[in-house]
Short mmCIF file of C-alpha atoms and ligand atoms in Angstrom, two decimals:
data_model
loop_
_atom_site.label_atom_id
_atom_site.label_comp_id
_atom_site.label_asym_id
_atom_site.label_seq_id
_atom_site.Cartn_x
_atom_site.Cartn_y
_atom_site.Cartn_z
CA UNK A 1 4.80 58.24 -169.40
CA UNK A 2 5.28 54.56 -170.44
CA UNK A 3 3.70 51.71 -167.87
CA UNK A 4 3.96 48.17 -168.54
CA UNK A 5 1.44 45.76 -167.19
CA UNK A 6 2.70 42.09 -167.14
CA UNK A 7 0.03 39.47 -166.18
CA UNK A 8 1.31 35.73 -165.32
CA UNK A 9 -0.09 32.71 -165.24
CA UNK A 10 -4.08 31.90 -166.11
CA UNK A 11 -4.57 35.64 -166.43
CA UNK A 12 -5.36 35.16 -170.29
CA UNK A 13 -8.27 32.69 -168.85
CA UNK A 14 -10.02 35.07 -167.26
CA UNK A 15 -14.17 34.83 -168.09
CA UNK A 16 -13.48 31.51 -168.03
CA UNK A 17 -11.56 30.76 -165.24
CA UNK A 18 -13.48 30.44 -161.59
CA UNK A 19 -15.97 33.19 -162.52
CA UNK A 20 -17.23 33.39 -159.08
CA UNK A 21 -13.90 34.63 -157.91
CA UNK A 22 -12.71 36.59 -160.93
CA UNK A 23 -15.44 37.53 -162.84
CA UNK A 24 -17.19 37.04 -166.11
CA UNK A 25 -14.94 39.63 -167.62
CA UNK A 26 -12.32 38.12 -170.21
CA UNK A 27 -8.71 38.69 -171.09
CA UNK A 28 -9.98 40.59 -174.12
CA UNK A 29 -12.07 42.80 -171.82
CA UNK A 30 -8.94 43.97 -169.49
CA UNK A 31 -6.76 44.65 -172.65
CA UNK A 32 -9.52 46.88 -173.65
CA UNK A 33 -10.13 48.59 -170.74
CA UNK A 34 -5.80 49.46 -170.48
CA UNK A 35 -5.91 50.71 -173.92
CA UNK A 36 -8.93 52.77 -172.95
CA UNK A 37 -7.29 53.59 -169.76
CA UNK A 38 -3.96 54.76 -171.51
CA UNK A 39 -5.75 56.59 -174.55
CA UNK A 40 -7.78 58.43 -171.87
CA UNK A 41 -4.80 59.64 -169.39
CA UNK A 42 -2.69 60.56 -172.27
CA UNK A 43 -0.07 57.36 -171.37
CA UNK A 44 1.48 54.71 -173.06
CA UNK A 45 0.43 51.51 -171.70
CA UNK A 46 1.86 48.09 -172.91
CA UNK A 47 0.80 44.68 -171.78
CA UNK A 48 2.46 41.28 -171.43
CA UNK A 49 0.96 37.95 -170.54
CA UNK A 50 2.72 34.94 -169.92
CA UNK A 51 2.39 31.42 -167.97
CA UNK A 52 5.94 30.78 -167.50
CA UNK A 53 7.87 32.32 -164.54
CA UNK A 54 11.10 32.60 -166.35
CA UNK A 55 9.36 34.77 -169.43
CA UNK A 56 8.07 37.06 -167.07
CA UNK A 57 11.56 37.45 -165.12
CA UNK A 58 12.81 37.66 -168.76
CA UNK A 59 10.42 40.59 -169.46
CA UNK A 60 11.12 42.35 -166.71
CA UNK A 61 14.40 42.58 -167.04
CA UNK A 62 14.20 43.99 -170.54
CA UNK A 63 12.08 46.77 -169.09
CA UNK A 64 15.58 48.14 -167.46
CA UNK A 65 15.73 52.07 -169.22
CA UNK A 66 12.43 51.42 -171.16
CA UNK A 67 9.58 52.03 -169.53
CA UNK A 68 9.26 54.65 -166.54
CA UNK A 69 7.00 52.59 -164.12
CA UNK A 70 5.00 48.88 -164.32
CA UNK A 71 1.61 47.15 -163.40
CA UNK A 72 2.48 43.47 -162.40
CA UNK A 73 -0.22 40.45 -160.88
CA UNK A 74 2.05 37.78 -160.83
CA UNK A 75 -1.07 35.46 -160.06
CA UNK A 76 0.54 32.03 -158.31
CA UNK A 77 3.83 33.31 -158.87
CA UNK A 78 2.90 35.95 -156.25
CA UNK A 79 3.03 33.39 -153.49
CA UNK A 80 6.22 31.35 -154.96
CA UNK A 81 8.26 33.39 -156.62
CA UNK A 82 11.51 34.87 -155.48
CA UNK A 83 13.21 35.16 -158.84
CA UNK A 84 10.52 37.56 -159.69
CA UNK A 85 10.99 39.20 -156.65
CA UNK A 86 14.71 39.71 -157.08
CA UNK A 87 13.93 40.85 -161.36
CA UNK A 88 11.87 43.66 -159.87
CA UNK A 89 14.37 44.73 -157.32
CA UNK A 90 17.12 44.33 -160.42
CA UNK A 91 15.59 46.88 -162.24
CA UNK A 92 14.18 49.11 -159.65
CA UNK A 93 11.03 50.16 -161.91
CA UNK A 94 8.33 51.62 -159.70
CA UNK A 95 5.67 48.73 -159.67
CA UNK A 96 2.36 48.23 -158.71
CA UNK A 97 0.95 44.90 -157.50
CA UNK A 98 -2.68 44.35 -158.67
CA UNK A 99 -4.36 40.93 -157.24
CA UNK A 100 -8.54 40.99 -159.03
CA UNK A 101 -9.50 38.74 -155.82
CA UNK A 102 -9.09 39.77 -152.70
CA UNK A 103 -6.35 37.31 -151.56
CA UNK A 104 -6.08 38.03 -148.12
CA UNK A 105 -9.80 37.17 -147.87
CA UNK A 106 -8.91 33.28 -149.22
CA UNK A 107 -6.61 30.10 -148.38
CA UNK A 108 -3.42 31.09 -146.26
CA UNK A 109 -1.40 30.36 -148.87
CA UNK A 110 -2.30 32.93 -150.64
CA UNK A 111 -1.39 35.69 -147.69
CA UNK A 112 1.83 35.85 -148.94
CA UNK A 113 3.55 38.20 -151.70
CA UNK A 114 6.96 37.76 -153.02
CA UNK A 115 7.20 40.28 -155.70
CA UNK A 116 4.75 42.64 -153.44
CA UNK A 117 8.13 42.91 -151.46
CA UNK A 118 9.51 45.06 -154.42
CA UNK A 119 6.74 47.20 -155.07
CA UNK A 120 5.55 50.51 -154.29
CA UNK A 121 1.64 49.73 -153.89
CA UNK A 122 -0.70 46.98 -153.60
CA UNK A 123 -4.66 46.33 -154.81
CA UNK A 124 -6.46 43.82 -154.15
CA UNK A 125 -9.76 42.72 -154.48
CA UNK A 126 -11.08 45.63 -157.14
CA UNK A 127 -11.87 43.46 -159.45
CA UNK A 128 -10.61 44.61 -163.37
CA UNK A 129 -10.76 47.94 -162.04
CA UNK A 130 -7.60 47.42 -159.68
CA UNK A 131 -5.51 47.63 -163.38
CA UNK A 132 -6.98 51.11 -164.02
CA UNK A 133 -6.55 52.15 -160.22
CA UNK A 134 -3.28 50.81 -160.86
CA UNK A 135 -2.51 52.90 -163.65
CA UNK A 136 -3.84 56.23 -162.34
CA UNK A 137 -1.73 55.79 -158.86
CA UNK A 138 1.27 55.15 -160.58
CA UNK A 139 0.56 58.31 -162.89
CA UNK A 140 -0.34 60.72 -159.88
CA UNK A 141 2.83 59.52 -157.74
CA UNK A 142 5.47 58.80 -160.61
CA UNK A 143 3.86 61.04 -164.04
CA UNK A 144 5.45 63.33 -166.03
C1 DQA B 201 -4.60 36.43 -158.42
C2 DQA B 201 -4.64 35.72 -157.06
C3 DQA B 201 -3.69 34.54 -157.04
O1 DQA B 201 -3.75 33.90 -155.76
C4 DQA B 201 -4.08 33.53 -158.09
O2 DQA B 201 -3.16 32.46 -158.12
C5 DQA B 201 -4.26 34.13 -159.44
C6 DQA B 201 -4.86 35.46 -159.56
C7 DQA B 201 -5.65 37.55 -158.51
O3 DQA B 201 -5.53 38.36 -159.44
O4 DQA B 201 -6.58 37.62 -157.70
O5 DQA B 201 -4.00 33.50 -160.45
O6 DQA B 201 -3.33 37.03 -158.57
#
């Protein structure tokens, strides 16, 4: 089974970024634990990070026939974006929303999910860990 996990924007400043809220772990740390997390569920698991809304509608379009089910936190997109709402209904991957903070817990504006429309399951508020929870629901409910 192939997953891909696409991060947007600030992502790759994590350990830096607002520790209090997201942790002291880094962007190195979550591409570790995926590659630990694929290598110990017997998956393929790819990642792509990128700041610009466009790339990431981009990417998920050429994940159409390649991969058999995705991992997306679309970070401020999430609240904004309906072009990457309408990429993940284009291409009708099963996705997985994964927020690290619990969003509904902070400023209204965050409340609301665009691309969560399009996807099968949300987590929120698990920290790193929601990637690997991610990962392990999308196995059990879409594997083979
Ligand atoms: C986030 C929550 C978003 O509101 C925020 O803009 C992010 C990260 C999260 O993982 O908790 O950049 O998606």
């Amino acid at each position: 089974m192939k997953i891909l996990v696409i991060n947007g924007p600030n992502i790759n400043m994590l350990g830096i970024r607002e520790p209090g809220i997201y942790g002291k772990n880094t962007f190195a740390d979550l591409l570790a634990l995926l590659e630990e997390t694929a290598q110990a569920e017997g998956l393929e698991v790819e990642q792509y990070q990128s700041n610009h809304e466009g790339d990431l509608v981009d990417r998920i379009q050429a994940a159409y026939g390649k991969v058999d089910a995705m991992v997306i936190n679309p970070a401020a997109y999430t609240h904004t974006s309906i072009a990457i709402l309408d990429a993940l209904k284009a291409v009708a991957i099963p996705t997985v929303e994964v927020h690290i903070s619990n969003v509904d817990a902070r400023e209204p504006f965050r409340h609301i999910s665009y691309p969560g429309m399009a996807c099968v399951h949300t987590i929120k508020g698990q920290g790193l860990d929601g990637y690997r929870q991610a990962i392990l629901w999308l196995k059990e409910h879409y594997g083979k």
